[in-house]
Tab-separated table of C-alpha atoms in Angstrom:
chain	number	residue	atom	x	y	z
V	107	MET	CA	81.488	-189.125	-203.216
V	108	ARG	CA	83.084	-189.169	-199.850
V	109	PHE	CA	82.259	-185.449	-199.580
V	110	TRP	CA	78.492	-185.974	-199.909
V	111	ASN	CA	78.570	-188.724	-197.331
V	112	ASN	CA	80.338	-186.570	-194.735
V	113	ARG	CA	77.431	-184.607	-193.167
V	114	PRO	CA	79.458	-182.578	-190.670
V	115	LEU	CA	81.654	-181.349	-193.477
V	116	ILE	CA	78.584	-180.409	-195.567
V	117	ILE	CA	77.097	-178.442	-192.626
V	118	THR	CA	80.380	-176.655	-191.999
V	119	VAL	CA	80.742	-175.693	-195.634
V	120	ALA	CA	77.107	-174.505	-195.714
V	121	ILE	CA	77.584	-172.298	-192.701
V	122	ILE	CA	80.784	-170.836	-194.155
V	123	PHE	CA	78.936	-170.215	-197.427
V	124	VAL	CA	76.073	-168.431	-195.664
V	125	LEU	CA	78.522	-166.321	-193.709
V	126	LEU	CA	80.382	-165.410	-196.873
V	127	VAL	CA	77.106	-164.385	-198.544
V	128	VAL	CA	76.313	-162.228	-195.548
V	129	LEU	CA	79.739	-160.655	-195.573
V	130	VAL	CA	79.511	-159.950	-199.290
V	131	ALA	CA	76.102	-158.409	-198.788
V	132	LEU	CA	77.438	-156.025	-196.115
V	133	PRO	CA	78.528	-152.788	-197.774
V	134	VAL	CA	81.479	-150.827	-196.459
V	135	GLY	CA	79.446	-147.679	-195.834
V	136	GLY	CA	76.062	-146.097	-196.548
V	137	ARG	CA	72.705	-147.772	-196.231
V	138	LEU	CA	72.792	-151.507	-195.464
V	139	SER	CA	71.144	-154.214	-197.543
V	140	THR	CA	68.435	-156.279	-195.863
V	141	PRO	CA	70.582	-159.208	-194.695
V	142	GLY	CA	73.268	-156.832	-193.466
V	143	ASN	CA	70.664	-154.780	-191.735
V	144	VAL	CA	69.190	-157.778	-189.940
V	145	VAL	CA	72.568	-158.973	-188.794
V	146	GLY	CA	73.608	-155.453	-187.784
V	147	SER	CA	70.409	-154.928	-185.830
V	148	ILE	CA	70.768	-158.190	-183.994
V	149	ALA	CA	74.406	-157.483	-183.231
V	150	THR	CA	73.726	-153.929	-182.109
V	151	GLY	CA	70.784	-154.977	-179.958
V	152	THR	CA	72.816	-157.680	-178.320
V	153	GLN	CA	75.739	-155.348	-177.797
V	154	SER	CA	73.443	-152.745	-176.364
V	155	VAL	CA	71.877	-155.174	-173.905
V	156	LEU	CA	75.243	-156.612	-172.994
V	157	GLY	CA	76.714	-153.117	-172.686
V	158	ARG	CA	73.960	-152.021	-170.360
V	159	PHE	CA	74.326	-155.163	-168.328
V	160	GLY	CA	78.066	-154.586	-168.175
V	161	ASN	CA	77.562	-151.000	-167.059
V	162	TRP	CA	75.045	-152.067	-164.456
V	163	LEU	CA	77.368	-154.782	-163.257
V	164	GLY	CA	80.245	-152.287	-163.104
V	165	THR	CA	78.179	-149.748	-161.230
V	166	PHE	CA	76.887	-152.442	-158.905
V	167	PHE	CA	80.349	-153.644	-158.039
V	168	ARG	CA	81.677	-150.113	-157.716
V	169	SER	CA	78.804	-149.217	-155.425
V	170	VAL	CA	79.402	-152.361	-153.386
V	171	PHE	CA	83.124	-151.891	-153.067
V	172	GLN	CA	83.200	-148.091	-153.053
V	173	ALA	CA	80.079	-147.335	-151.015
V	174	ASP	CA	81.962	-145.383	-148.416
V	175	ALA	CA	83.756	-143.316	-151.035
V	176	ALA	CA	80.468	-142.535	-152.822
V	177	ALA	CA	78.759	-141.571	-149.591
V	178	ASN	CA	81.675	-139.325	-148.704
V	179	GLU	CA	81.533	-137.776	-152.152
V	180	VAL	CA	77.798	-137.108	-151.782
V	181	THR	CA	78.334	-135.515	-148.366
V	182	GLU	CA	81.170	-133.414	-149.726
V	183	LEU	CA	79.088	-132.302	-152.702
V	184	LYS	CA	76.172	-131.427	-150.433
V	185	GLN	CA	78.480	-129.356	-148.260
V	186	ARG	CA	79.852	-127.598	-151.339
V	187	VAL	CA	76.324	-126.885	-152.594
V	188	ALA	CA	75.375	-125.461	-149.198
V	189	LEU	CA	78.536	-123.352	-149.138
V	190	LEU	CA	77.950	-122.077	-152.661
V	191	GLU	CA	74.327	-121.263	-151.867
V	192	GLN	CA	75.444	-119.333	-148.811
V	193	GLN	CA	78.090	-117.491	-150.814
V	194	ASN	CA	75.523	-116.722	-153.489
V	195	GLN	CA	73.165	-115.341	-150.864
V	196	GLU	CA	75.951	-113.205	-149.376
V	197	MET	CA	76.858	-111.934	-152.822
V	198	ASN	CA	73.258	-110.940	-153.496
V	199	GLU	CA	73.128	-109.138	-150.138
V	200	LEU	CA	76.393	-107.345	-150.897
V	201	ARG	CA	75.190	-106.381	-154.369
V	202	GLU	CA	72.013	-104.872	-152.948
V	203	GLU	CA	73.937	-103.096	-150.194
V	204	ASN	CA	76.399	-101.802	-152.764
V	205	GLU	CA	73.536	-100.421	-154.831
V	206	ARG	CA	71.992	-98.682	-151.813
V	207	LEU	CA	75.336	-97.198	-150.754
V	208	ARG	CA	76.001	-96.063	-154.317
V	209	GLN	CA	72.682	-94.193	-154.289
V	210	LEU	CA	73.535	-92.619	-150.934
V	211	LEU	CA	76.960	-91.625	-152.257
V	212	ASN	CA	75.416	-90.090	-155.372
V	213	TYR	CA	73.032	-88.180	-153.144
V	214	ALA	CA	75.874	-86.911	-150.922
V	215	GLN	CA	77.958	-85.911	-153.944
V	216	ASN	CA	75.039	-84.043	-155.507
V	217	ASN	CA	74.332	-82.201	-152.249
V	218	GLN	CA	77.763	-80.962	-151.225
V	219	LYS	CA	76.285	-78.077	-149.307
V	220	TYR	CA	76.462	-80.335	-146.245
V	221	SER	CA	78.804	-83.055	-145.063
V	222	TYR	CA	77.402	-86.487	-144.233
V	223	ILE	CA	78.071	-89.391	-141.894
V	224	THR	CA	76.804	-92.797	-142.947
V	225	GLY	CA	74.959	-94.987	-140.472
V	226	ARG	CA	73.272	-98.352	-140.579
V	227	VAL	CA	70.000	-99.150	-138.796
V	228	ILE	CA	70.789	-101.829	-136.184
V	229	SER	CA	67.545	-102.065	-134.233
V	230	ARG	CA	64.107	-100.515	-134.116
V	231	ASP	CA	61.110	-100.159	-131.852
V	232	PRO	CA	59.078	-103.346	-132.366
V	233	GLY	CA	55.704	-101.744	-131.593
V	234	TYR	CA	53.293	-99.720	-133.706
V	235	PHE	CA	52.972	-96.732	-131.423
V	236	PHE	CA	56.336	-95.078	-131.844
V	237	ASP	CA	58.869	-94.987	-134.614
V	238	VAL	CA	62.317	-94.850	-133.112
V	239	PHE	CA	65.400	-96.712	-134.311
V	240	THR	CA	69.074	-97.045	-133.451
V	241	ILE	CA	71.952	-96.543	-135.887
V	242	ASN	CA	75.579	-97.625	-135.600
V	243	ALA	CA	77.157	-94.155	-135.650
V	244	GLY	CA	77.663	-92.102	-132.489
V	245	TYR	CA	79.583	-89.148	-131.102
V	246	ASN	CA	82.849	-90.918	-131.891
V	247	ASP	CA	81.862	-90.532	-135.543
V	248	GLY	CA	80.820	-86.919	-135.085
V	249	VAL	CA	77.080	-87.393	-134.641
V	250	GLU	CA	75.385	-84.843	-132.367
V	251	ILE	CA	71.941	-84.497	-130.862
V	252	ASN	CA	69.417	-82.877	-133.214
V	253	ASP	CA	71.380	-83.734	-136.348
V	254	ALA	CA	69.003	-84.337	-139.235
V	255	VAL	CA	68.893	-87.837	-140.727
V	256	VAL	CA	68.122	-88.388	-144.407
V	257	THR	CA	68.253	-90.993	-147.154
V	258	GLU	CA	68.488	-90.421	-150.892
V	259	ASP	CA	64.661	-90.344	-150.927
V	260	GLY	CA	64.218	-87.580	-148.370
V	261	LEU	CA	64.024	-86.667	-144.692
V	262	VAL	CA	63.996	-89.518	-142.145
V	263	GLY	CA	64.074	-87.762	-138.764
V	264	ARG	CA	66.502	-86.424	-136.186
V	265	VAL	CA	69.001	-87.729	-133.658
V	266	THR	CA	67.710	-87.580	-130.086
V	267	GLU	CA	70.410	-89.476	-128.173
V	268	THR	CA	73.983	-90.413	-128.947
V	269	GLY	CA	76.476	-92.857	-127.507
V	270	GLY	CA	80.030	-93.630	-128.524
V	271	GLY	CA	79.109	-95.880	-131.420
V	272	TRP	CA	75.341	-95.556	-131.622
V	273	SER	CA	72.613	-92.944	-131.933
V	274	ARG	CA	68.878	-92.995	-131.463
V	275	VAL	CA	66.786	-91.486	-134.228
V	276	VAL	CA	63.166	-90.376	-133.896
V	277	ALA	CA	61.515	-90.790	-137.274
V	278	LEU	CA	59.466	-88.141	-138.998
V	279	ILE	CA	56.346	-90.289	-138.648
V	280	ASP	CA	56.695	-90.619	-134.863
V	281	PRO	CA	53.913	-88.727	-133.055
V	282	SER	CA	56.467	-86.830	-130.969
V	283	SER	CA	58.158	-85.500	-134.094
V	284	SER	CA	57.325	-82.240	-135.834
V	285	VAL	CA	59.100	-80.298	-138.544
V	286	SER	CA	58.438	-76.993	-140.230
V	287	GLY	CA	57.707	-77.509	-143.925
V	288	THR	CA	56.917	-75.550	-147.045
V	289	VAL	CA	54.790	-76.584	-149.993
V	290	GLU	CA	57.228	-76.307	-152.890
V	291	ARG	CA	54.706	-75.047	-155.481
V	292	THR	CA	52.717	-72.509	-153.468
V	293	ARG	CA	55.353	-71.667	-150.798
V	294	ASP	CA	52.714	-72.076	-148.075
V	295	MET	CA	54.198	-73.082	-144.732
V	296	GLY	CA	52.944	-75.425	-142.023
V	297	VAL	CA	54.006	-77.950	-139.413
V	298	VAL	CA	54.409	-81.594	-140.413
V	299	SER	CA	53.919	-84.118	-137.604
V	300	GLY	CA	53.745	-87.883	-137.464
V	301	THR	CA	50.703	-90.060	-136.979
V	302	SER	CA	52.440	-93.281	-136.071
V	303	LEU	CA	49.346	-95.476	-136.124
V	304	GLY	CA	49.369	-95.004	-139.866
V	305	LYS	CA	52.848	-96.501	-140.183
V	306	GLY	CA	53.253	-98.144	-143.558
V	307	THR	CA	50.186	-96.471	-144.998
V	308	ASP	CA	50.033	-93.658	-147.538
V	309	ALA	CA	49.266	-91.029	-144.946
V	310	SER	CA	51.613	-91.379	-142.000
V	311	CYS	CA	52.094	-87.629	-141.566
V	312	GLU	CA	49.878	-84.614	-141.508
V	313	MET	CA	50.678	-80.992	-142.179
V	314	SER	CA	48.735	-78.505	-140.116
V	315	PHE	CA	48.604	-74.719	-139.571
V	316	ILE	CA	48.508	-74.104	-143.329
V	317	PRO	CA	46.950	-70.724	-144.252
V	318	LEU	CA	43.218	-71.021	-144.990
V	319	GLU	CA	43.583	-69.395	-148.408
V	320	ALA	CA	46.270	-71.897	-149.533
V	321	GLU	CA	45.243	-73.825	-152.647
V	322	LEU	CA	46.957	-77.180	-152.302
V	323	VAL	CA	46.371	-80.183	-154.510
V	324	ALA	CA	47.272	-83.844	-154.183
V	325	GLY	CA	50.796	-84.442	-155.417
V	326	ASP	CA	52.269	-81.154	-154.131
V	327	ARG	CA	55.773	-81.709	-152.766
V	328	VAL	CA	56.535	-80.600	-149.197
V	329	ILE	CA	60.114	-79.716	-148.250
V	330	THR	CA	61.854	-78.556	-145.074
V	331	ASN	CA	62.214	-74.780	-144.762
V	332	GLY	CA	64.913	-74.611	-142.080
V	333	LEU	CA	62.766	-72.807	-139.497
V	334	GLY	CA	63.511	-73.944	-135.952
V	335	GLY	CA	67.149	-74.609	-136.729
V	336	VAL	CA	67.010	-78.390	-136.406
V	337	TYR	CA	66.282	-79.515	-139.944
V	338	PRO	CA	68.233	-77.848	-142.742
V	339	ALA	CA	66.174	-76.338	-145.563
V	340	GLY	CA	65.479	-78.091	-148.857
V	341	PHE	CA	65.043	-81.721	-147.866
V	342	LEU	CA	62.015	-83.498	-149.285
V	343	ILE	CA	59.487	-84.501	-146.621
V	344	GLY	CA	56.781	-86.027	-148.789
V	345	THR	CA	53.854	-85.352	-151.077
V	346	VAL	CA	50.318	-84.241	-150.321
V	347	VAL	CA	47.879	-87.142	-150.706
V	348	GLU	CA	44.664	-85.660	-149.369
V	349	VAL	CA	43.499	-82.131	-148.772
V	350	SER	CA	40.927	-82.154	-146.002
V	351	SER	CA	37.762	-80.158	-146.677
V	352	THR	CA	37.473	-79.248	-143.019
V	353	SER	CA	39.569	-76.477	-141.611
V	354	ASP	CA	39.443	-74.579	-138.347
V	355	THR	CA	40.607	-71.130	-137.378
V	356	THR	CA	44.192	-72.330	-136.975
V	357	GLY	CA	44.391	-73.261	-140.627
V	358	LYS	CA	44.089	-76.175	-143.023
V	359	THR	CA	45.369	-79.681	-142.436
V	360	VAL	CA	46.537	-82.003	-145.207
V	361	LEU	CA	47.659	-85.626	-145.156
V	362	ILE	CA	51.157	-86.321	-146.399
V	363	LYS	CA	52.806	-89.464	-147.721
V	364	PRO	CA	56.448	-89.408	-146.589
V	365	ALA	CA	59.072	-89.640	-149.317
V	366	VAL	CA	60.907	-92.335	-147.358
V	367	ASP	CA	59.560	-95.853	-146.923
V	368	PHE	CA	60.093	-96.221	-143.182
V	369	THR	CA	59.538	-99.971	-143.217
V	370	LYS	CA	62.587	-100.532	-145.430
V	371	ILE	CA	65.256	-98.163	-144.140
V	372	GLU	CA	68.661	-99.825	-143.806
V	373	GLU	CA	71.303	-97.140	-144.350
V	374	VAL	CA	70.984	-93.440	-143.568
V	375	LEU	CA	73.002	-90.249	-143.832
V	376	ILE	CA	73.419	-87.944	-140.845
V	377	VAL	CA	73.567	-84.365	-142.085
V	378	LYS	CA	76.340	-82.157	-140.694
V	379	MET	CA	76.374	-78.444	-141.277
V	380	THR	CA	79.523	-77.143	-142.929
V	381	GLU	CA	81.047	-73.752	-142.076
V	382	GLU	CA	79.398	-72.403	-145.209
V	383	THR	CA	75.889	-73.473	-144.186
V	384	GLU	CA	76.314	-72.516	-140.524
L	75	MET	CA	69.312	-120.492	-111.680
L	76	ARG	CA	65.651	-120.276	-112.674
L	77	LYS	CA	65.592	-116.529	-112.230
L	78	ALA	CA	68.717	-116.261	-114.344
L	79	LEU	CA	67.035	-118.340	-117.028
L	80	ALA	CA	63.979	-116.086	-116.977
L	81	VAL	CA	66.177	-112.988	-117.292
L	82	LEU	CA	68.113	-114.604	-120.143
L	83	LEU	CA	64.901	-115.485	-121.976
L	84	ILE	CA	63.628	-111.924	-121.625
L	85	LEU	CA	66.919	-110.474	-122.884
L	86	VAL	CA	66.985	-112.768	-125.900
L	87	ALA	CA	63.326	-112.063	-126.690
L	88	VAL	CA	63.770	-108.281	-126.477
L	89	GLY	CA	66.948	-108.488	-128.579
L	90	LEU	CA	65.261	-110.525	-131.289
L	91	ASP	CA	62.138	-108.345	-131.174
L	92	CYS	CA	64.170	-105.216	-131.934
L	93	THR	CA	66.453	-106.646	-134.596
L	94	ILE	CA	65.243	-109.750	-136.399
L	95	MET	CA	61.461	-109.642	-136.041
L	96	PRO	CA	60.864	-106.282	-137.797
L	97	ARG	CA	62.858	-107.603	-140.764
L	98	ILE	CA	60.725	-110.704	-141.151
L	99	ALA	CA	57.439	-108.825	-140.942
L	100	ILE	CA	54.725	-110.039	-143.309
L	101	PHE	CA	52.777	-107.068	-144.696
L	102	SER	CA	53.800	-104.949	-141.678
L	103	ALA	CA	52.611	-107.688	-139.310
L	104	SER	CA	55.128	-109.393	-137.063
L	105	ALA	CA	54.980	-111.618	-133.993
L	106	ARG	CA	55.986	-110.138	-130.622
L	107	LEU	CA	58.427	-112.570	-129.101
L	108	THR	CA	58.725	-110.589	-125.851
L	109	LEU	CA	54.982	-110.795	-125.360
L	110	CYS	CA	55.000	-114.541	-126.047
L	111	VAL	CA	57.739	-115.134	-123.475
L	112	ILE	CA	55.990	-113.029	-120.815
L	113	VAL	CA	52.629	-114.691	-121.414
L	114	ALA	CA	54.201	-118.174	-121.387
L	115	ILE	CA	56.081	-117.504	-118.147
L	116	SER	CA	53.008	-116.000	-116.570
L	117	ALA	CA	50.787	-118.877	-117.681
L	118	LEU	CA	53.180	-121.578	-116.509
L	119	THR	CA	54.381	-120.014	-113.266
L	120	GLY	CA	51.713	-117.574	-112.147
L	121	PRO	CA	50.824	-113.879	-112.408
L	122	VAL	CA	53.447	-112.627	-109.933
L	123	ASN	CA	56.290	-113.967	-112.055
L	124	GLY	CA	54.491	-112.562	-115.087
L	125	VAL	CA	54.445	-109.106	-113.514
L	126	ILE	CA	58.165	-109.246	-112.668
L	127	CYS	CA	59.140	-110.464	-116.144
L	128	GLY	CA	56.792	-107.932	-117.756
L	129	PHE	CA	58.363	-105.113	-115.767
L	130	LEU	CA	61.875	-106.220	-116.724
L	131	ALA	CA	61.044	-106.482	-120.430
L	132	GLY	CA	59.093	-103.201	-120.392
L	133	ILE	CA	61.876	-101.258	-118.695
L	134	LEU	CA	64.389	-102.668	-121.163
L	135	LEU	CA	62.305	-101.569	-124.145
L	136	ASP	CA	61.658	-98.189	-122.515
L	137	MET	CA	65.384	-97.653	-122.112
L	138	LEU	CA	65.980	-98.620	-125.703
L	139	PHE	CA	63.340	-96.793	-127.695
L	140	PRO	CA	60.232	-94.777	-127.027
L	141	PRO	CA	60.274	-91.069	-126.396
L	142	VAL	CA	57.771	-91.734	-123.582
L	143	ARG	CA	59.496	-93.540	-120.690
L	144	GLY	CA	57.426	-96.175	-118.912
L	145	PHE	CA	55.115	-96.838	-121.832
L	146	TYR	CA	56.144	-100.442	-122.439
L	147	ALA	CA	56.668	-101.132	-118.714
L	148	ILE	CA	53.007	-100.329	-117.990
L	149	ILE	CA	51.819	-102.426	-120.928
L	150	PHE	CA	53.910	-105.495	-120.124
L	151	VAL	CA	53.255	-105.387	-116.369
L	152	SER	CA	49.517	-105.321	-117.135
L	153	ILE	CA	49.853	-108.169	-119.633
L	154	GLY	CA	52.057	-110.170	-117.254
L	155	TYR	CA	49.452	-110.059	-114.525
L	156	LEU	CA	46.405	-110.383	-116.775
L	157	SER	CA	47.711	-113.425	-118.634
L	158	GLY	CA	48.627	-115.295	-115.430
L	159	TRP	CA	45.330	-114.449	-113.792
L	160	LEU	CA	43.258	-115.426	-116.823
L	161	TYR	CA	45.212	-118.604	-117.556
L	162	GLU	CA	44.722	-119.850	-114.011
L	163	ARG	CA	40.986	-119.544	-114.513
L	164	SER	CA	40.773	-120.778	-118.093
L	165	MET	CA	41.457	-124.466	-117.216
L	166	GLN	CA	43.028	-124.892	-120.672
L	167	GLU	CA	46.409	-126.550	-120.768
L	168	GLY	CA	46.891	-127.599	-124.393
L	169	VAL	CA	49.398	-126.018	-126.731
L	170	VAL	CA	46.789	-124.961	-129.281
L	171	ALA	CA	44.695	-123.391	-126.540
L	172	PHE	CA	47.770	-121.467	-125.476
L	173	GLY	CA	48.229	-120.259	-129.075
L	174	PHE	CA	44.754	-118.738	-129.008
L	175	PHE	CA	45.465	-117.343	-125.563
L	176	ALA	CA	48.702	-115.676	-126.746
L	177	ALA	CA	46.899	-114.205	-129.769
L	178	GLY	CA	44.252	-112.802	-127.433
L	179	MET	CA	46.940	-111.338	-125.190
L	180	HIS	CA	48.510	-109.675	-128.231
L	181	VAL	CA	45.219	-107.924	-128.973
L	182	ALA	CA	44.919	-106.972	-125.293
L	183	MET	CA	48.450	-105.532	-125.364
L	184	GLU	CA	47.687	-103.333	-128.374
L	185	VAL	CA	44.401	-102.165	-126.834
L	186	ILE	CA	46.158	-101.229	-123.576
L	187	GLY	CA	48.790	-99.417	-125.653
L	188	LEU	CA	46.099	-97.595	-127.588
L	189	VAL	CA	44.437	-96.406	-124.377
L	190	LEU	CA	47.782	-95.228	-122.964
L	191	TYR	CA	48.574	-93.551	-126.261
L	192	ALA	CA	45.327	-91.597	-126.058
L	193	VAL	CA	45.845	-90.751	-122.376
L	194	ILE	CA	49.289	-89.328	-123.134
L	195	GLY	CA	47.637	-87.091	-125.686
L	196	PHE	CA	48.759	-88.482	-129.025
L	197	LYS	CA	46.284	-88.368	-131.850
L	198	ILE	CA	44.662	-91.714	-132.621
L	199	GLY	CA	43.705	-92.268	-136.220
L	200	ASN	CA	41.264	-94.863	-137.472
L	201	VAL	CA	41.293	-97.481	-134.695
L	202	LEU	CA	39.316	-100.030	-136.707
L	203	ILE	CA	41.773	-99.976	-139.598
L	204	PHE	CA	44.646	-100.146	-137.112
L	205	LEU	CA	43.155	-103.202	-135.430
L	206	LEU	CA	42.224	-104.991	-138.637
L	207	ARG	CA	45.291	-104.170	-140.681
L	208	TYR	CA	48.048	-104.525	-138.101
L	209	VAL	CA	46.876	-105.964	-134.816
L	210	LEU	CA	44.914	-109.021	-135.964
L	211	PRO	CA	47.539	-110.396	-138.405
L	212	SER	CA	50.253	-109.781	-135.812
L	213	ALA	CA	48.120	-111.506	-133.170
L	214	VAL	CA	47.838	-114.598	-135.372
L	215	LEU	CA	51.625	-114.669	-135.800
L	216	SER	CA	52.116	-114.154	-132.064
L	217	GLY	CA	49.760	-117.063	-131.424
L	218	LEU	CA	51.854	-119.338	-133.633
L	219	VAL	CA	55.157	-118.198	-132.131
L	220	GLY	CA	53.574	-118.401	-128.665
L	221	MET	CA	52.894	-122.119	-129.106
L	222	VAL	CA	56.578	-122.764	-129.838
L	223	VAL	CA	57.667	-120.629	-126.876
L	224	PHE	CA	55.167	-122.389	-124.618
L	225	LEU	CA	56.425	-125.850	-125.621
L	226	PHE	CA	60.044	-124.759	-125.216
L	227	LEU	CA	59.476	-123.229	-121.812
L	228	ARG	CA	57.445	-126.192	-120.568
L	229	TRP	CA	60.181	-128.540	-121.753
L	230	ILE	CA	62.889	-126.493	-120.039
L	231	LEU	CA	60.953	-126.285	-116.794
L	232	SER	CA	60.197	-130.004	-116.742
L	233	THR	CA	63.626	-131.288	-117.796
L	234	LEU	CA	65.973	-128.879	-116.082
L	235	PHE	CA	64.220	-128.312	-112.813
L	236	MET	CA	61.800	-131.140	-112.128
L	237	ARG	CA	64.606	-133.700	-111.910
L	238	ARG	CA	65.787	-132.119	-108.741
L	239	GLY	CA	62.372	-132.646	-107.189
L	240	ARG	CA	61.624	-128.951	-107.088
L	241	ASN	CA	58.440	-127.243	-108.123
L	242	VAL	CA	57.984	-126.011	-111.630
L	243	GLY	CA	58.331	-122.270	-111.859
L	244	PHE	CA	60.804	-119.494	-111.567
């Protein structure tokens, strides 16, 4: 009877009994029974909250005691990001340059009738009235006055001045420039000259002194014919975009879209005659 | 010292105009830094200084590029004088007003160039398209760049030279 009179002992035994029931109800694996589930949920929730609090507390203390280190790390990471971005940009530039040079090389290899000197455009006339630019190859590299300048797309212009490591090139679309050309399909000849105010438009050149009976159509290709001795024959000048209906006694005039995009020239080839072509 | 600074500014402007500015053109329109510097100098220090700076910049560009020598010298000397003369009479001293002024001077520069171009004997195409497609967008950009140049130049003149109790100007 002493047992039933001892209330603390009864409560202790009851709690132990309840805990045993709960433990028995908890399976080893698989889906939990309801009491096990309730206990598990409570335990997990509490652990989760406590875990988060612990993490927060840890982070807080780390940030308090390691603020300088974290700030340094952030600065270092920012510097690395900036460096990597710069390197990425340089790589992209190099890839594009590589592609352009590969095209120029292909062009030079496919046209071995002449020898070529490579040059890079370093500055250009900032105005709209003339189209003159400077390249980084001069007489030290073998460049001479009146050498023709081309890209893989076609004729660019000619060298008008040279220095030791630079040359000045007057573009085909400059108003002071003129070149003798032939329409590839009909073999009609004329003089192609620049109209610089149309820079960047479809018709920055015009071909005049074409025979009146010539039957040209838009899309006809115009190439150099070698007359005059400055520009070698066979280089693409451009395509006919508009055949004017008016013509005077000196012949027809047509508008030509140059093969080269003069707003985007970066590398060029200077054409040198070989013994065979001279 | 001030003359050296003016020469340095002109050299830098011409250098940037020939190398960087054509590469950052927006639809073939680009600001003319040389013009902005000349107009700012002329507006802040008077037409005589504008003429001298315009001549220097023009001769430099003439030596560097065009097949017609003296072309840019004539244009920039005219702009140097015109901008100083007009700015003295405009009574506008704000930065925004200067932006509009620089844009106007850009248009004036292209018009003077167009006239010279015709006088030399080169064929002029469609002037209206030329003005609308190239000149106006470039003038807007020059106006914006001109405001920055104006502020920079005014700051330099006031901080570097006014402390010594000397007049502003080159």
